[in-house]
XYZ file of N, CA and C in Angstrom:
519
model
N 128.779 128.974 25.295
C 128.712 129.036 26.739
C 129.686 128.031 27.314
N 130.428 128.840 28.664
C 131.116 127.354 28.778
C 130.921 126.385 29.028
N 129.659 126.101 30.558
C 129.301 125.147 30.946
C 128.417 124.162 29.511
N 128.411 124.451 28.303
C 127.744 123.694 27.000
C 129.209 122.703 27.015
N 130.668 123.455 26.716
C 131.551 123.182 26.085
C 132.487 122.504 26.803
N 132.461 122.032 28.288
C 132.500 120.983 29.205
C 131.581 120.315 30.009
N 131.699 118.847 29.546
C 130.594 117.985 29.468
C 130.000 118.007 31.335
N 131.699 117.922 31.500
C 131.845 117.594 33.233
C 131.371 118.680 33.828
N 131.248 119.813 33.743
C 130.655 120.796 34.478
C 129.266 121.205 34.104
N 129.183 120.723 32.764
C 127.337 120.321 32.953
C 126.502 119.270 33.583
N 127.826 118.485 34.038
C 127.033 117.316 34.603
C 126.763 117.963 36.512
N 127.386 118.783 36.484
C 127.744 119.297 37.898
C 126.696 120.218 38.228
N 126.385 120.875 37.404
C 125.600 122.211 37.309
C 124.306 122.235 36.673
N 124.000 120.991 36.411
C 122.462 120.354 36.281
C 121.722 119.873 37.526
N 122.110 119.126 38.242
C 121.731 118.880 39.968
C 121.790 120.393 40.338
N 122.571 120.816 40.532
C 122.603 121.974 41.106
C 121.729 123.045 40.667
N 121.768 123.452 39.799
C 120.250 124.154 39.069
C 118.871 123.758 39.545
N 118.725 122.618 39.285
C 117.513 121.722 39.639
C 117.734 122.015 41.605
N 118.298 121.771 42.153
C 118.155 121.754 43.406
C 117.977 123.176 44.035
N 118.463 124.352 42.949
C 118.643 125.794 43.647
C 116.978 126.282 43.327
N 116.476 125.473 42.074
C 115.172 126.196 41.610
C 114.168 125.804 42.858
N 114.476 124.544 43.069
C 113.366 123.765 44.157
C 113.446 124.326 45.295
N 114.663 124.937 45.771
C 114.897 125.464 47.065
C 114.091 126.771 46.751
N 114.175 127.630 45.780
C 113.865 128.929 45.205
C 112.155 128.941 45.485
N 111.496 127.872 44.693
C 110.485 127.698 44.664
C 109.528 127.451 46.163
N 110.178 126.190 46.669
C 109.972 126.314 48.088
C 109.569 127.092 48.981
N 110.785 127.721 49.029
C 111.030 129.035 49.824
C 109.881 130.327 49.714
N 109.314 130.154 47.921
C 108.402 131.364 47.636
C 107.076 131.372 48.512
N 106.848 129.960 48.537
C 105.699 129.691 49.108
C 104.990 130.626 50.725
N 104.338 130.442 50.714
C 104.218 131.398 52.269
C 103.412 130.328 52.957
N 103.143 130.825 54.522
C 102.964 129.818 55.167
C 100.966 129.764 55.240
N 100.239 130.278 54.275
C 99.064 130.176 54.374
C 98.172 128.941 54.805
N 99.004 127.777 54.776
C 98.626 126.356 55.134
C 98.733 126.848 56.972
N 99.174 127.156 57.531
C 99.678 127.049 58.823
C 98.509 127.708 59.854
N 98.467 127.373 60.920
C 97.674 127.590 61.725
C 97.997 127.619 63.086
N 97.829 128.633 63.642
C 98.388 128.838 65.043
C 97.476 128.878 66.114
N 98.191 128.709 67.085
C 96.711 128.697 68.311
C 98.000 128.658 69.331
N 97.194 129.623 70.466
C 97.491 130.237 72.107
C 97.039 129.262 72.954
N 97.585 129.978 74.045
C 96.851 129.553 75.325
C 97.620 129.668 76.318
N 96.346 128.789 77.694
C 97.261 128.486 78.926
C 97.324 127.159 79.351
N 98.328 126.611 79.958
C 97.924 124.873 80.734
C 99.357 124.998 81.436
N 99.137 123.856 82.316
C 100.352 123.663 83.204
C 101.117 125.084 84.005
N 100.223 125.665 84.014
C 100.711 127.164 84.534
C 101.765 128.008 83.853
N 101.475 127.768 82.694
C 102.398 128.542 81.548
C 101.275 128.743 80.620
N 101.740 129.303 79.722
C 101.340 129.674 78.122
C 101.739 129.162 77.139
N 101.179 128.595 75.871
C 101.403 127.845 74.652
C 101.242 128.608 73.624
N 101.949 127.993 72.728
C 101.874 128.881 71.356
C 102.227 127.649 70.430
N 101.061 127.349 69.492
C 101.261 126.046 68.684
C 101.138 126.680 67.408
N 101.948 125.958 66.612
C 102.069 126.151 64.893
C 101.809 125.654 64.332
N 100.702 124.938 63.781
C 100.772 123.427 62.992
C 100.859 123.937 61.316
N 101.634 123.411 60.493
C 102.086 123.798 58.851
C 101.657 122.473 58.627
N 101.064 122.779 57.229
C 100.373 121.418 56.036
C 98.859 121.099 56.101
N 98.761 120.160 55.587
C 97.920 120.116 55.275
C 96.378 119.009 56.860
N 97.076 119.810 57.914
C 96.548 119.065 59.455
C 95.434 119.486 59.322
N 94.491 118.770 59.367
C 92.988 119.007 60.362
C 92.786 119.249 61.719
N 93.525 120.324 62.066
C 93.606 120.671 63.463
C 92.748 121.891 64.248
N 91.980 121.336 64.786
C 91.140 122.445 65.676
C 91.511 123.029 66.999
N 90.774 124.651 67.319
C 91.385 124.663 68.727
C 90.717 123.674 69.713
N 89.773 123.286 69.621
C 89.019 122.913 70.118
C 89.349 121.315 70.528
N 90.260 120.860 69.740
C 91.128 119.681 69.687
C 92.128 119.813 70.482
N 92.656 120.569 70.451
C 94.039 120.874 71.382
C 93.539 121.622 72.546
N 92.753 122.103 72.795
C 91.726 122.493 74.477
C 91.229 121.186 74.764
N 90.630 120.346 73.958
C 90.461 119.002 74.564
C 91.379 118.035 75.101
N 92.950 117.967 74.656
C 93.887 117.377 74.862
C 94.018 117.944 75.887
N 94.540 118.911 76.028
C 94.978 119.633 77.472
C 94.415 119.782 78.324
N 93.197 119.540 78.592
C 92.276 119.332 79.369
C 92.653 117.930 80.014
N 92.452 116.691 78.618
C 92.729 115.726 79.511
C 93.831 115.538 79.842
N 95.112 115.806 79.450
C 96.103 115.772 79.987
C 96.489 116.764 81.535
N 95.819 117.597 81.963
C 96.021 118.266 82.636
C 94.994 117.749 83.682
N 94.055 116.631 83.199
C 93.406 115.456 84.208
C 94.487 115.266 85.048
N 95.495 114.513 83.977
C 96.036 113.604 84.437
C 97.482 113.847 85.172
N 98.050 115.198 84.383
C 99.567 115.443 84.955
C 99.738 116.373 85.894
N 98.367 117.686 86.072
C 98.751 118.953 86.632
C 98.903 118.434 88.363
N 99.967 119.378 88.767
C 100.252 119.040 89.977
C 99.625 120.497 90.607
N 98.907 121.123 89.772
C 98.368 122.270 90.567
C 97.074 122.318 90.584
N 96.517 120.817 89.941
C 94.799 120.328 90.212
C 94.863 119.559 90.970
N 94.129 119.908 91.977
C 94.352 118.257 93.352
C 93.207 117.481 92.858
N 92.163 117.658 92.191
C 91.675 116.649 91.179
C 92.529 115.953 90.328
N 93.307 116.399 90.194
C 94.360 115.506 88.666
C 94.867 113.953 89.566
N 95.164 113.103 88.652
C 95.277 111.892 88.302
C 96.987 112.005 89.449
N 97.747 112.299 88.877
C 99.073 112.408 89.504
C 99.053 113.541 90.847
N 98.015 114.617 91.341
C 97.552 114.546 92.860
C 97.613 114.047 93.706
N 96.117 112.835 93.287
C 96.030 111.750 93.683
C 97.050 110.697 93.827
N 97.916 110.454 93.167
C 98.958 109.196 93.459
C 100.116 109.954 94.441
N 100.576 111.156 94.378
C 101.156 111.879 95.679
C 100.291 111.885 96.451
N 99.298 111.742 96.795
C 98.394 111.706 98.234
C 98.665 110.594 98.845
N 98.045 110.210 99.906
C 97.297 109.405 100.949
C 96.764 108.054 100.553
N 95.960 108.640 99.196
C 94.884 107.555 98.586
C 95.480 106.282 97.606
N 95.178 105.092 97.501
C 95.665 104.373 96.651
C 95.035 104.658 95.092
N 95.809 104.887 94.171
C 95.478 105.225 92.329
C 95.908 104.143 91.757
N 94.675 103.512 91.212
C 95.391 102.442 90.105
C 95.962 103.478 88.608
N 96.894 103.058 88.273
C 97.556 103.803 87.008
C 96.503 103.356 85.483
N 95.330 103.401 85.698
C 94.867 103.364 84.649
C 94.450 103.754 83.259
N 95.168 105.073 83.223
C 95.060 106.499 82.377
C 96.490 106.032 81.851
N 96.422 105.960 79.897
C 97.488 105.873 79.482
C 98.478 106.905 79.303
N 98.249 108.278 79.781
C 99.215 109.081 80.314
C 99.815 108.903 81.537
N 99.029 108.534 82.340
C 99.563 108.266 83.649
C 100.634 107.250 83.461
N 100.098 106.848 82.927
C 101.332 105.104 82.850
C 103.028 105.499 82.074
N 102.543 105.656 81.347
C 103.442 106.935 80.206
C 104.274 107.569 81.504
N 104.057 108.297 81.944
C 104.564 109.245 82.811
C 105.416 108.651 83.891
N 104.355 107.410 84.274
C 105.305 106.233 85.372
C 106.872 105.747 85.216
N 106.325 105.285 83.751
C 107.325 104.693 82.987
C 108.591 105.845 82.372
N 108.213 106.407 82.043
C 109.437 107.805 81.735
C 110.276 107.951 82.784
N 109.430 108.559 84.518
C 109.913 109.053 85.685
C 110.779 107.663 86.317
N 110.297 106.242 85.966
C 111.273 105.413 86.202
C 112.505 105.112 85.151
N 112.427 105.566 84.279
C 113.418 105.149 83.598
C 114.724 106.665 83.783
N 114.052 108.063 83.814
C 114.606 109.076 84.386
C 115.408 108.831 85.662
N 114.960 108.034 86.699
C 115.167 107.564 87.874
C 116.370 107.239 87.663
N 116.477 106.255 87.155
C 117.601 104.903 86.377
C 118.791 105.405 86.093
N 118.018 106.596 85.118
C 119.455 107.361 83.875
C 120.529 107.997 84.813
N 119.747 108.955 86.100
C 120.036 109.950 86.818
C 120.901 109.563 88.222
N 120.778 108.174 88.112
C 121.135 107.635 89.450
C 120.489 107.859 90.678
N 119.139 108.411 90.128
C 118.451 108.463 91.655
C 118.418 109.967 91.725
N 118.469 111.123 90.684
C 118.762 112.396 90.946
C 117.251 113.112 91.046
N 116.731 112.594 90.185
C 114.976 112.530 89.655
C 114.678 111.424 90.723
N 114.041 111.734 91.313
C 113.281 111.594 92.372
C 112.142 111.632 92.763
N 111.031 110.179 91.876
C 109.608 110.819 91.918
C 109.270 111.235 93.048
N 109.436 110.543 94.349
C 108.822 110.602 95.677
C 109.262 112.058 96.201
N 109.647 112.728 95.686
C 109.856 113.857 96.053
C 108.325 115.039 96.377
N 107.354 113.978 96.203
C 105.976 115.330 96.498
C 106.079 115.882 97.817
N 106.278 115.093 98.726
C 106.184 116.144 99.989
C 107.232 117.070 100.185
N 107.931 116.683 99.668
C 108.961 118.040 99.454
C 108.456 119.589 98.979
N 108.366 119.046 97.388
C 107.803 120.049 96.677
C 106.523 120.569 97.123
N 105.498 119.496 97.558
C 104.355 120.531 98.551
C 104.343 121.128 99.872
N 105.789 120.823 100.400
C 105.936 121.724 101.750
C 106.254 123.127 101.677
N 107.167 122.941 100.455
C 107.874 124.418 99.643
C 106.929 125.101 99.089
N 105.492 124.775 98.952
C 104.410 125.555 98.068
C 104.620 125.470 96.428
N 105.364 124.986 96.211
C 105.213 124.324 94.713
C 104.300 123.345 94.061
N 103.447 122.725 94.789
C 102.196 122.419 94.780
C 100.994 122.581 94.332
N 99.618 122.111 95.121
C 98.561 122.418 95.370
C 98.306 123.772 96.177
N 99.072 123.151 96.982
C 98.633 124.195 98.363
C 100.076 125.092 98.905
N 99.667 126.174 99.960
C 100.587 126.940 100.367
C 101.632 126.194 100.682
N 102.943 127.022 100.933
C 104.308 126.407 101.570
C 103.800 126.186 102.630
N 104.762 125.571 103.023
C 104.125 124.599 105.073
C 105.245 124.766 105.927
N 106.663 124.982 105.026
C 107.632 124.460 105.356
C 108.609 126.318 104.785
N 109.378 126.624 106.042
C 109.889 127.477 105.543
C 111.407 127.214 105.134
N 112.292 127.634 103.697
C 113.276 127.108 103.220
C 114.738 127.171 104.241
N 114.606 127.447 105.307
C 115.710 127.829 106.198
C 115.181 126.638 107.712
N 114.489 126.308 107.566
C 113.950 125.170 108.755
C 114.344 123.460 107.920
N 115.730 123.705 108.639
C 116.447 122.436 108.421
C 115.331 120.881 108.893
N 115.355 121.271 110.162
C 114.614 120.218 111.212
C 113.444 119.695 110.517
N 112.461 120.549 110.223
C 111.471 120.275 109.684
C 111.834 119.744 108.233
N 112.475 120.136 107.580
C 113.011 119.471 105.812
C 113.566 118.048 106.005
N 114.148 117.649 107.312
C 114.655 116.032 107.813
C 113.670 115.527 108.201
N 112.262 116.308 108.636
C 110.929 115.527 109.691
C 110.704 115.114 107.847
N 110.182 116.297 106.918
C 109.402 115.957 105.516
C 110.256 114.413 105.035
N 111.983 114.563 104.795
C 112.618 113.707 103.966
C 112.326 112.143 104.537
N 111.627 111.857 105.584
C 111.620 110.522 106.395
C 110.293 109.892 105.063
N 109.726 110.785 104.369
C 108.739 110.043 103.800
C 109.280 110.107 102.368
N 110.610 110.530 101.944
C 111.160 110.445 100.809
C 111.795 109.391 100.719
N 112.221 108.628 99.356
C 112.956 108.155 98.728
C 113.119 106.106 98.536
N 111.555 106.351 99.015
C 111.470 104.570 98.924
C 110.538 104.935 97.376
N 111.090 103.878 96.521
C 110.445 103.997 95.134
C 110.262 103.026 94.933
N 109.986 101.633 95.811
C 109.227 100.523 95.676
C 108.117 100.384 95.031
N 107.510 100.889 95.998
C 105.775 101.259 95.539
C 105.386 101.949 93.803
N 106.332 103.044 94.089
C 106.262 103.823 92.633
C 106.540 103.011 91.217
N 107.801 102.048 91.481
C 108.186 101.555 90.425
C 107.346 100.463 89.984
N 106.964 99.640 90.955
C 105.830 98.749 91.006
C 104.663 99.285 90.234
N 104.076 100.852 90.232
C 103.065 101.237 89.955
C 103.039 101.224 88.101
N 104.496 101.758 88.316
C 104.842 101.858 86.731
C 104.862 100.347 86.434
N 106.044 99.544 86.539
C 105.846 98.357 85.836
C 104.160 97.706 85.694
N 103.253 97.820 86.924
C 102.378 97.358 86.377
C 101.177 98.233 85.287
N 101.517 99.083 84.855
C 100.416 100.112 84.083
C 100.897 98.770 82.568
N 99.090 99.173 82.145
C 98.855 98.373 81.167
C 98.329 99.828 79.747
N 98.158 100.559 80.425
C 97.862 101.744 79.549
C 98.465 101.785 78.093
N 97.517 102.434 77.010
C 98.044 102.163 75.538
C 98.363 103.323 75.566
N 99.367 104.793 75.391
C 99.148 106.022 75.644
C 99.745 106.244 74.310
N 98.704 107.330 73.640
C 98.597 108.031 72.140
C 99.719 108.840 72.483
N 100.144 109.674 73.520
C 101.430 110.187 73.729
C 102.587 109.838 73.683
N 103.867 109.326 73.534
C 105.000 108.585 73.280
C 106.065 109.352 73.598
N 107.064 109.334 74.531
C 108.174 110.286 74.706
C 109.335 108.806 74.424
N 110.151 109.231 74.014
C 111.440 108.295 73.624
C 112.646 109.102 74.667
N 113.742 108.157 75.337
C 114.758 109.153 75.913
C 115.748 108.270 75.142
């Protein structure tokens, strides 16, 4: 054989064997470990895959989204981030919330100001919200009356720097 009768191309074609079988083998496997699960949140639909050897329930991931949808949905006026676009004062005590502070200020930062948390009365005049549009997209006048309560992020950034929240969630930018 040739590869016997050069040393150097058995040395080449030994890794390589070994690496094509493992890929081979791999590959045979099927995904019977894997587990999928549906749904709805945030006014969309999910479709999760989890592969290996996870202890993952639906019932685990309906619980997450639940509380996360405490805390982020802008289409629960119960939710956590509702409340801090409202009227009312929210301490950031929910380590998603804080999480979220801290992201939307550092987004702030990256964007030069393009991301725009204070932007809720905007987005709830337009009906992107809680509640109906208020504001029709061709009524200039009224979009300059809404923008007088946009774009001071004093308060906001303040809210973020002070969150003490430990949040099991982690986004990196």
């Amino acid at each position: 054989m040739i590869l016997v009768d050069n040393l150097f191309n058995l040395r080449k074609a030994a890794p390589a064997a070994f690496f094509g079988t493992l890929l081979f083998v791999a590959g045979c496997q099927g995904p019977e470990n894997a587990l999928y699960f549906e749904g709805e949140a945030q006014a969309t639909t999910f479709h999760i895959t989890v592969y290996g050897d996870a202890r993952v329930e639906a019932t685990d991931i309906q619980r997450w989204l639940a509380d996360y949808n405490h805390v982020a949905s802008p289409w629960d006026s119960t939710s956590l981030i509702s409340a801090l676009n409202g009227p009312d004062v929210v301490a950031p005590d929910h380590p998603y919330l804080c999480e979220m502070l801290k992201i939307g200020r550092e987004l702030y930062r990256m964007t030069d100001g393009a991301l725009d948390p204070t932007l809720g009365p905007v987005i709830e005049a337009w009906g992107f919200g809680v509640g109906p549009a208020t504001l029709n997209p061709q009524d200039t006048a009224g979009l300059h009356e809404v923008m007088k309560s946009v774009g001071d992020t004093t308060w906001w950034f303040q809210l973020a720097h002070d969150c003490t929240g430990h949040s099991s969630m982690k986004m990196y930018l």
